[in-house]
Amino acid sequence: MWPLWLLVSLLALSQALPFEQRGFWDFTLDDGPFMMNDEEASGTDTSGVLDPDSVTPTYSAMCPFGCHCHLRVVQCSDLGLKSVPKELSPDTTLLDLQNNDISELRKDDFKGLQHLYALVLVNNKISKIHEKAFSPLRKLQKLYISKNHLVEIPPNLPSSLVELRIHDNRIRKVPKGVFSGLRNMNCIEMGGNPLENSGFEPGAFDGLKLNYLRISEAKLTGIPKDLPETLNELHLDHNKIQAIELEDLLRYSKLYRLGLGHNQIRTIENGSLSFLPTLRELHLDNNKLARVPSGLPDLKLLQVVYLHSNNITKVGVNDFCPVGFGVKRAYYNGISLFNNPVPYWEVQPATFRCVTDRLAIQFGNYKK
């Protein structure tokens, strides 16, 4: 009876389907820019996405206990790990260690992982990182180390890095030189840290050519003036910014999306928005504005404006659209004005003459 049972068991295993990575591989080794609603990281360079078949040799027999290994992806999430597993295949391209209890990254934790493309350390207890912990990772492009206990940005990040997500830590300071040599970096997400304006040392972002930067849910009281001038997207929502002064945006002429929602903005100085000729989307919702910001009609490419949940009491006929035809190169496809104390029945229809469709206008004094 025993040999028969063993034969049946072996036959069943031989016909079983291999472990399949679902969702996470596609999310991390993406073939296009991130579009995650209001937390997008668009502009991310993906020219270095690895072809799994191009990496040799293969060490498929190596897989840490409790982890799932498939197609050079090693998934060791939600295992209660206290440290980085030791038996990692040298040809690993994605290592998922999220939702564990790792508190420290040691010098040799990633030794031999010269092909690693993405490292996920989200939601651990990491408070200490050895200065040479990332040295072996010469091809690392994506580092996700959010929701940990870091008080500083890790030193000596790999020069190959393209995307850094380090939000929801305890970082209060961004020193000069911390991003030195990171010429490939184009996306940083560092919101949810107790960063004040004084926490950014002059020249902290020198050398970076970022497309995307998010410093939301911090303690900023004004728009930082020393961020990379290459930015296409800047998200500063959920801070304590009270005003936009004339030259606050002077440096950021390449922006096409600016997020300033959920602040305490009362005034936007005349001419402030004129430095943003390529702006397509502007988020000013949930602030304390008493009127529509001046200068919107001059932004020829602007298509979306969020102004809901402010204190706007009046909307003028020329607040959004320029005078004359053929001036605006892109019509609006979204204007939100709801939850403002403006008598919408007094707004003239011509106010929205440069809007693609009346359904694009969200009006009325109501709350979601």
Short mmCIF file of C-alpha atoms in Angstrom, two decimals, residues 20-36 46 49 52 71 73 75 94 117-118 142 144 163:
data_model
loop_
_atom_site.label_atom_id
_atom_site.label_comp_id
_atom_site.label_asym_id
_atom_site.label_seq_id
_atom_site.Cartn_x
_atom_site.Cartn_y
_atom_site.Cartn_z
CA GLU A 20 2.72 31.98 -10.38
CA GLN A 21 3.57 35.56 -9.48
CA ARG A 22 0.34 37.52 -9.84
CA GLY A 23 0.19 41.29 -9.86
CA PHE A 24 3.32 42.20 -7.96
CA TRP A 25 5.78 41.42 -10.77
CA ASP A 26 3.75 43.51 -13.20
CA PHE A 27 3.58 46.36 -10.68
CA THR A 28 7.30 46.47 -10.03
CA LEU A 29 8.80 45.67 -13.39
CA ASP A 30 6.37 47.89 -15.22
CA ASP A 31 6.61 48.71 -18.89
CA GLY A 32 5.10 52.16 -18.62
CA PRO A 33 4.80 55.12 -16.27
CA PHE A 34 2.99 54.64 -13.00
CA MET A 35 -0.58 55.95 -13.00
CA MET A 36 -1.95 55.37 -9.53
CA THR A 46 11.73 52.02 -17.73
CA VAL A 49 13.58 46.77 -17.66
CA PRO A 52 14.36 37.60 -17.66
CA LEU A 71 11.27 33.51 -12.69
CA VAL A 73 11.41 36.73 -8.35
CA GLN A 75 8.80 36.72 -2.50
CA LEU A 94 13.13 41.19 -7.68
CA TYR A 117 16.49 45.27 -10.26
CA ALA A 118 13.86 45.96 -7.57
CA LYS A 142 13.76 50.57 -7.77
CA TYR A 144 10.84 50.81 -1.97
CA GLU A 163 13.00 55.33 -8.35
#
